[in-house]
């Protein structure tokens, strides 16, 4: 790993280390900010002592990051338009990364200080959107092109839908438990259990389910939220030291050949569908342009892009053999071809079978660009895991006692945690970032309503207010910081 950073100017190296420290600080804060939600019910119900719950939650968050893949990481990265991703420039990368991280960390710390279960996912997404919009304004790009709005809509839908579904599903699970075992001790609160049964802990089976579901929430939280940190670090590395990280330099000869084959098959695909795609892609009459110089993707330059990529990769068995500039160009070609293929898939006239083929080709094209070195995954896993082990008390109290007018019962805790673990696990499968905070707190609220415990209006309003304000606040903050940084760099 050390050799990757050799030969860098001192200011670039210092900036890189600071940027990495910022990302890891964000993940550490994410650990004690969001993971409190994962252990809130298990601590409140006395199913586990706080120190054990927090320790094991940290371990399972760590494992979740290690085993979670990078699908969610690149879903976050691709919120930025492809033009911003291919414009690799050290100063530009520094401004982008520091602006969005400063905004995200500021909001996270503020909401944590006041014990508000706000979402680190919303915070990060708002910060990225702010940078994209500010970049569009600075460079006179239409706001419609300043952000990958389709990806933003997909992620926004998952962030809006998941709390609503969490509320409903957790309520239904609790109703089912009350119907199945109406007289069970699992419907007691810890306070009632202590007064009536003179017992400190939940009944054995309830305690076991609470512990297992809490660790499951921790694991899926790590695999979802941890990937956001991985995506951020890859943005840092690609933006500041592009020559070393624009492509996976550890790619095997087979992986490089797979990329080259996918490019050839893509050309054949377009030729096969010339009748419906010829005009959109200007097949046979491609627009001439400064292909290596302009940082903008144009579907009408698809043919010369394919030709340039195949020419650059001809005879290449190891990315190390490519000059630095060629690596940057290869990534740019791959990202533009993927972006165009994504647009083509949305055009009318393509058969479902052809769209499925195109989707497979896109995955093969991005094999060596959508990756993360193991040391990046390990660093994020450690930061998130260690962050889990501090600062959890403020949010635990909010989740356990301040959402409902009565304390949480064991059945409510199980219902909320099982729902949260299943929903975040499903989101991981589809590479969608969701908010552990909002899914769990909504689940608890759903069980309070189903249990007819009532909701504390003040706490619910505060959570909703944080939910509503997080995106506009972080968008404005990161956009302002990026504008100031860009002006400073330009002056």
XYZ file of C-alpha atoms in Angstrom:
491
model
C 0.000 0.000 0.000
C 2.811 2.440 0.913
C 4.338 2.290 -2.582
C 1.069 3.619 -4.035
C 1.760 6.992 -2.413
C 5.476 7.216 -3.143
C 6.599 10.119 -5.305
C 3.728 12.414 -4.305
C 4.368 16.073 -3.601
C 4.375 16.867 0.114
C 1.230 19.034 -0.079
C -0.635 16.331 -1.999
C 0.378 13.684 0.540
C -0.675 15.876 3.478
C -3.969 16.693 1.771
C -4.580 13.008 1.075
C -3.921 12.009 4.678
C -6.218 14.784 5.923
C -8.965 13.710 3.511
C -8.677 10.072 4.596
C -8.760 11.188 8.236
C -11.960 13.157 7.507
C -13.640 10.118 5.949
C -12.641 7.841 8.811
C -13.815 10.502 11.290
C -17.170 10.537 9.491
C -17.403 6.750 9.793
C -16.364 6.878 13.462
C -19.089 9.459 14.134
C -21.491 7.342 12.093
C -20.632 4.467 14.420
C -21.663 6.156 17.652
C -24.417 8.178 15.946
C -26.250 5.461 14.035
C -25.244 2.277 15.789
C -26.839 3.458 18.996
C -30.031 2.580 17.166
C -28.852 -0.998 16.653
C -28.287 -1.554 20.381
C -31.000 0.761 21.734
C -33.668 -1.905 22.213
C -31.351 -4.622 23.495
C -29.901 -2.250 26.109
C -33.208 -0.688 27.082
C -34.870 -4.091 27.560
C -31.914 -5.311 29.665
C -31.368 -8.201 27.249
C -27.641 -7.413 27.315
C -25.448 -5.263 29.537
C -24.514 -2.029 27.740
C -20.781 -2.764 27.557
C -21.348 -6.215 26.012
C -24.054 -4.990 23.631
C -21.894 -2.155 22.369
C -18.795 -4.386 22.045
C -20.554 -7.112 20.071
C -22.394 -4.525 17.976
C -19.002 -3.064 17.060
C -17.736 -6.525 16.103
C -20.769 -7.229 13.904
C -20.543 -3.778 12.296
C -16.898 -4.583 11.522
C -17.855 -7.908 9.930
C -20.691 -6.271 8.002
C -18.274 -3.829 6.347
C -15.781 -6.593 5.510
C -18.393 -8.849 3.917
C -20.801 -6.276 2.479
C -19.270 -5.722 -0.980
C -19.190 -2.367 -2.781
C -22.618 -2.128 -4.454
C -23.966 0.528 -2.067
C -20.585 2.326 -2.134
C -20.850 2.995 -5.851
C -24.567 3.769 -5.647
C -23.470 6.708 -3.467
C -20.566 7.641 -5.769
C -22.821 7.665 -8.838
C -25.050 10.305 -7.313
C -22.498 12.608 -8.895
C -22.882 12.987 -12.672
C -20.447 11.032 -14.800
C -18.876 14.297 -16.045
C -17.818 15.147 -12.482
C -16.447 11.638 -11.900
C -14.261 11.663 -15.017
C -12.884 15.151 -14.332
C -9.997 13.970 -12.164
C -8.007 16.885 -10.823
C -6.189 17.034 -7.498
C -7.358 20.520 -6.440
C -10.895 19.857 -7.635
C -10.959 16.514 -5.801
C -9.789 18.108 -2.562
C -12.462 20.834 -2.723
C -15.182 18.282 -3.408
C -14.191 15.842 -0.674
C -13.523 18.350 2.104
C -16.726 20.267 1.383
C -19.064 17.306 1.530
C -17.310 15.739 4.527
C -17.219 18.971 6.538
C -20.959 19.432 5.934
C -21.779 15.814 6.834
C -19.662 15.766 10.000
C -21.039 19.108 11.220
C -24.659 17.977 10.878
C -23.989 14.540 12.362
C -22.288 15.948 15.440
C -24.997 18.547 15.950
C -27.875 16.050 15.847
C -25.958 13.564 18.021
C -25.292 16.256 20.639
C -29.014 16.879 20.998
C -29.809 13.138 21.029
C -31.826 13.332 17.791
C -31.925 10.059 15.788
C -31.040 11.810 12.520
C -29.799 9.855 9.514
C -26.145 9.709 8.461
C -27.388 8.433 5.081
C -29.504 11.545 4.506
C -26.590 13.655 5.711
C -24.088 12.147 3.293
C -26.472 12.135 0.334
C -27.421 15.769 0.935
C -23.743 16.726 1.082
C -22.994 14.950 -2.209
C -25.993 16.565 -3.903
C -24.834 19.977 -2.674
C -21.397 19.510 -4.245
C -22.930 18.378 -7.537
C -25.303 21.357 -7.711
C -22.601 23.848 -6.732
C -20.283 22.406 -9.380
C -23.039 22.875 -11.973
C -23.553 26.530 -10.996
C -19.821 27.293 -10.982
C -19.241 25.729 -14.418
C -22.471 26.971 -16.068
C -23.834 23.444 -16.388
C -27.647 23.077 -16.356
C -28.850 22.022 -12.898
C -30.607 19.085 -14.557
C -27.133 17.749 -15.416
C -25.476 18.732 -12.130
C -26.588 15.570 -10.333
C -27.410 12.051 -11.474
C -31.090 12.688 -10.811
C -32.242 9.187 -11.732
C -29.926 7.697 -9.125
C -30.967 10.419 -6.662
C -34.641 9.579 -7.244
C -33.984 5.854 -6.741
C -32.108 6.494 -3.498
C -34.627 9.105 -2.363
C -37.455 6.636 -2.930
C -35.679 4.021 -0.805
C -35.073 6.570 1.973
C -38.720 7.676 1.949
C -40.279 4.245 1.520
C -38.155 2.371 4.074
C -39.349 4.268 7.212
C -42.964 3.999 6.098
C -42.570 0.285 5.477
C -40.709 -0.099 8.783
C -43.588 1.554 10.640
C -46.206 -0.686 9.012
C -44.332 -4.002 9.074
C -43.168 -3.645 12.696
C -46.749 -2.824 13.711
C -48.029 -5.927 11.882
C -45.358 -8.129 13.487
C -46.367 -6.894 16.955
C -50.069 -7.430 16.241
C -49.227 -10.980 15.126
C -47.307 -11.624 18.346
C -50.178 -10.266 20.449
C -52.621 -12.477 18.550
C -50.356 -15.550 18.852
C -49.379 -15.159 22.512
C -51.653 -12.490 24.072
C -50.747 -13.384 27.682
C -47.024 -13.865 27.142
C -44.520 -12.087 29.355
C -42.953 -10.628 26.220
C -45.686 -7.958 26.297
C -44.313 -6.481 29.518
C -41.979 -3.516 29.766
C -38.678 -3.902 31.691
C -40.241 -1.836 34.496
C -43.283 -4.116 34.707
C -41.079 -7.192 34.589
C -39.073 -5.918 37.537
C -42.113 -4.919 39.634
C -44.404 -7.890 38.913
C -41.956 -10.769 38.395
C -39.012 -9.370 40.344
C -36.819 -10.220 37.336
C -34.268 -7.923 35.784
C -33.925 -9.598 32.387
C -36.452 -10.621 29.690
C -37.693 -14.237 29.469
C -35.029 -16.520 27.918
C -36.451 -16.904 24.407
C -37.352 -13.246 24.142
C -33.899 -12.315 25.328
C -32.301 -14.607 22.737
C -34.357 -13.092 19.887
C -33.555 -9.567 21.069
C -29.822 -10.300 21.146
C -29.735 -12.087 17.770
C -31.840 -9.428 16.035
C -29.707 -6.621 17.530
C -26.550 -8.245 16.167
C -28.298 -8.736 12.814
C -29.141 -5.017 12.730
C -25.499 -4.242 13.542
C -24.269 -6.499 10.740
C -26.573 -5.092 8.065
C -25.868 -1.559 9.315
C -22.168 -2.200 8.775
C -22.730 -3.692 5.337
C -24.905 -0.733 4.282
C -23.519 2.326 6.068
C -19.925 1.084 5.995
C -20.050 1.009 2.224
C -20.805 4.722 2.204
C -17.410 5.314 3.811
C -15.788 3.018 1.249
C -17.367 5.039 -1.550
C -16.109 8.270 0.012
C -12.545 6.984 0.311
C -12.584 5.875 -3.327
C -13.729 9.402 -4.279
C -10.792 10.758 -2.256
C -8.231 8.410 -3.814
C -9.469 8.857 -7.390
C -9.715 12.636 -6.982
C -6.307 13.177 -5.359
C -4.074 10.376 -6.716
C -5.918 9.277 -9.857
C -3.008 7.506 -11.525
C -2.952 4.856 -8.789
C -6.682 4.352 -8.225
C -8.747 5.145 -11.336
C -8.412 1.457 -12.242
C -7.924 -1.618 -10.074
C -4.207 -2.173 -10.638
C -4.556 -5.668 -9.179
C -6.912 -6.700 -11.981
C -5.973 -10.054 -13.484
C -5.335 -10.588 -17.173
C -8.694 -12.358 -17.348
C -10.500 -9.347 -15.867
C -8.830 -7.000 -18.372
C -9.729 -9.336 -21.235
C -13.290 -9.491 -19.880
C -13.428 -5.685 -20.047
C -12.088 -5.716 -23.602
C -14.542 -8.446 -24.639
C -17.443 -6.511 -23.095
C -16.414 -3.486 -25.187
C -16.392 -5.587 -28.358
C -19.758 -7.136 -27.506
C -21.139 -3.655 -26.804
C -20.094 -2.552 -30.294
C -21.775 -5.636 -31.751
C -24.879 -4.957 -29.656
C -25.215 -1.438 -31.056
C -24.627 -2.664 -34.586
C -27.291 -5.344 -34.096
C -29.760 -2.684 -32.974
C -28.673 -0.064 -35.506
C -32.230 0.490 -36.719
C -33.500 1.707 -33.311
C -30.245 3.185 -31.921
C -28.494 4.521 -35.022
C -29.737 8.086 -34.714
C -29.225 8.373 -30.933
C -25.639 7.072 -31.167
C -24.854 8.622 -34.600
C -23.678 5.217 -35.782
C -21.580 5.514 -38.909
C -21.459 9.316 -38.678
C -20.013 9.982 -35.259
C -19.382 13.559 -34.230
C -15.736 14.538 -34.320
C -14.433 16.034 -31.112
C -11.531 16.418 -28.723
C -12.130 13.010 -27.222
C -9.072 12.917 -24.889
C -9.429 16.510 -23.704
C -13.107 17.274 -23.042
C -14.490 16.030 -19.735
C -17.963 15.340 -21.006
C -19.699 12.206 -22.252
C -21.535 12.351 -25.573
C -23.582 9.343 -26.785
C -22.848 10.407 -30.371
C -19.157 9.734 -29.735
C -19.769 6.142 -28.693
C -18.087 4.613 -31.765
C -14.840 6.612 -31.437
C -14.877 5.968 -27.682
C -15.099 2.209 -28.257
C -12.353 2.442 -30.858
C -10.112 4.486 -28.537
C -10.668 2.083 -25.637
C -9.905 -1.021 -27.704
C -6.813 0.680 -29.083
C -5.549 1.593 -25.614
C -6.189 -1.885 -24.194
C -4.709 -3.760 -27.166
C -2.098 -6.198 -25.895
C -2.476 -5.017 -22.270
C -2.256 -7.854 -19.756
C -1.501 -5.733 -16.677
C -2.766 -2.223 -15.907
C 0.636 -1.408 -14.388
C 2.025 -1.377 -17.933
C -0.248 1.518 -18.895
C 1.098 5.076 -18.463
C -0.724 7.184 -15.877
C -2.563 9.271 -18.467
C -3.702 6.150 -20.302
C -5.204 4.726 -17.106
C -7.210 7.927 -16.605
C -8.377 7.783 -20.230
C -9.390 4.107 -19.940
C -11.527 4.870 -16.891
C -13.074 7.845 -18.667
C -13.930 5.728 -21.709
C -15.415 2.995 -19.530
C -17.530 5.414 -17.489
C -18.818 7.155 -20.619
C -19.678 3.863 -22.321
C -21.481 2.727 -19.173
C -23.336 6.040 -18.933
C -24.432 5.822 -22.567
C -25.489 2.188 -22.171
C -27.609 3.208 -19.190
C -29.331 5.852 -21.328
C -29.810 3.383 -24.178
C -31.525 0.916 -21.841
C -34.231 3.515 -21.171
C -35.007 4.122 -24.844
C -38.239 2.688 -26.257
C -38.007 -0.044 -28.845
C -35.465 -2.341 -27.184
C -36.734 -5.830 -26.386
C -36.559 -7.008 -22.753
C -34.004 -9.648 -23.739
C -31.756 -7.007 -25.311
C -32.025 -4.832 -22.205
C -30.996 -7.790 -20.048
C -27.939 -8.342 -22.295
C -27.051 -4.665 -22.028
C -27.270 -4.824 -18.239
C -24.804 -7.744 -18.183
C -22.440 -5.878 -20.490
C -22.522 -2.854 -18.180
C -21.485 -5.023 -15.233
C -18.564 -6.436 -17.216
C -17.502 -2.952 -18.329
C -17.245 -1.653 -14.755
C -15.525 -4.701 -13.240
C -12.158 -2.960 -12.950
C -13.458 0.526 -12.086
C -15.947 -0.308 -9.318
C -13.683 -1.805 -6.688
C -12.105 -1.059 -3.330
C -8.695 -2.185 -2.037
C -8.856 -4.410 1.031
C -7.015 -1.851 3.187
C -9.791 0.693 2.453
C -12.487 -1.777 3.544
C -10.487 -2.695 6.661
C -9.913 0.954 7.653
C -13.626 1.793 7.318
C -14.584 -1.367 9.219
C -12.283 -0.419 12.104
C -13.519 3.198 12.206
C -17.180 2.159 12.219
C -16.609 -0.645 14.711
C -14.683 1.552 17.143
C -17.177 4.388 16.788
C -19.915 1.980 17.801
C -18.325 1.548 21.193
C -18.683 5.187 22.302
C -21.381 7.821 22.510
C -24.435 5.544 22.388
C -26.298 6.682 25.540
C -28.048 9.766 24.160
C -29.875 7.982 21.355
C -30.671 4.826 23.383
C -32.771 6.905 25.788
C -34.640 8.539 22.903
C -35.442 5.216 21.210
C -36.420 3.387 24.420
C -38.485 5.962 26.292
C -39.129 9.154 24.337
C -40.905 7.912 21.197
C -43.868 6.328 22.971
C -45.775 7.552 26.013
C -44.938 4.264 27.733
C -41.737 2.249 27.874
C -40.999 -0.328 25.187
C -42.090 -3.942 25.741
C -39.914 -6.907 24.816
C -42.270 -7.770 21.947
C -41.991 -4.236 20.599
C -38.217 -4.403 20.707
C -38.195 -7.725 18.853
C -40.683 -6.499 16.238
C -38.737 -3.298 15.522
C -35.356 -5.035 15.343
C -36.455 -7.966 13.173
C -38.142 -5.548 10.767
C -35.066 -3.316 10.616
C -32.646 -6.199 9.992
C -34.800 -7.645 7.191
C -35.394 -4.303 5.469
C -31.750 -3.206 5.482
C -30.682 -6.689 4.361
C -33.082 -6.420 1.404
C -31.726 -2.941 0.586
C -28.190 -4.373 0.513
C -29.256 -6.959 -2.067
C -30.471 -4.176 -4.376
C -27.478 -1.899 -3.581
C -29.700 0.811 -2.089
C -28.565 2.977 0.839
C -31.160 3.238 3.604
C -31.224 4.839 7.026
C -30.900 2.489 9.999
C -31.951 5.391 12.198
C -35.222 6.044 10.452
C -36.165 2.427 9.806
C -35.683 1.484 13.470
C -37.243 4.604 15.002
C -40.192 4.276 12.602
C -40.468 0.612 13.552
C -40.567 1.521 17.244
C -43.218 4.170 16.521
C -45.243 1.578 14.595
C -45.167 -0.817 17.540
C -46.204 1.977 19.907
C -49.253 2.684 17.769
C -50.051 -1.044 17.420
C -49.684 -1.472 21.187
C -51.923 1.572 21.776
C -49.156 3.096 23.863
C -49.415 6.441 22.105
C -46.618 8.580 20.746
C -44.803 11.491 22.372
C -45.595 14.321 20.001
C -42.526 16.359 20.914
C -40.024 13.594 20.139
C -41.802 12.526 16.949
C -41.897 16.142 15.735
C -38.187 16.532 16.484
C -37.317 13.348 14.544
C -39.540 14.383 11.631
C -38.066 17.871 11.650
C -34.541 16.427 11.502
C -35.693 14.116 8.681
C -37.119 17.047 6.703
C -34.269 19.487 7.370
C -31.288 17.156 6.910
C -31.271 17.171 3.104
C -31.739 20.932 2.502
C -29.375 21.846 5.346
C -26.549 19.594 4.171
C -27.127 20.504 0.494
C -26.819 24.213 1.341
C -23.841 23.718 3.662
C -21.785 21.522 1.313
C -22.662 23.681 -1.717
C -21.521 26.799 0.129
C -18.280 25.188 1.248
C -17.559 23.843 -2.247
C -18.217 27.255 -3.796
C -15.814 28.918 -1.364
C -13.155 26.223 -1.885
C -13.459 26.435 -5.671
C -13.150 30.230 -5.584
C -10.082 29.950 -3.367
C -8.473 27.453 -5.740
C -9.326 29.595 -8.734
C -7.889 32.773 -7.243
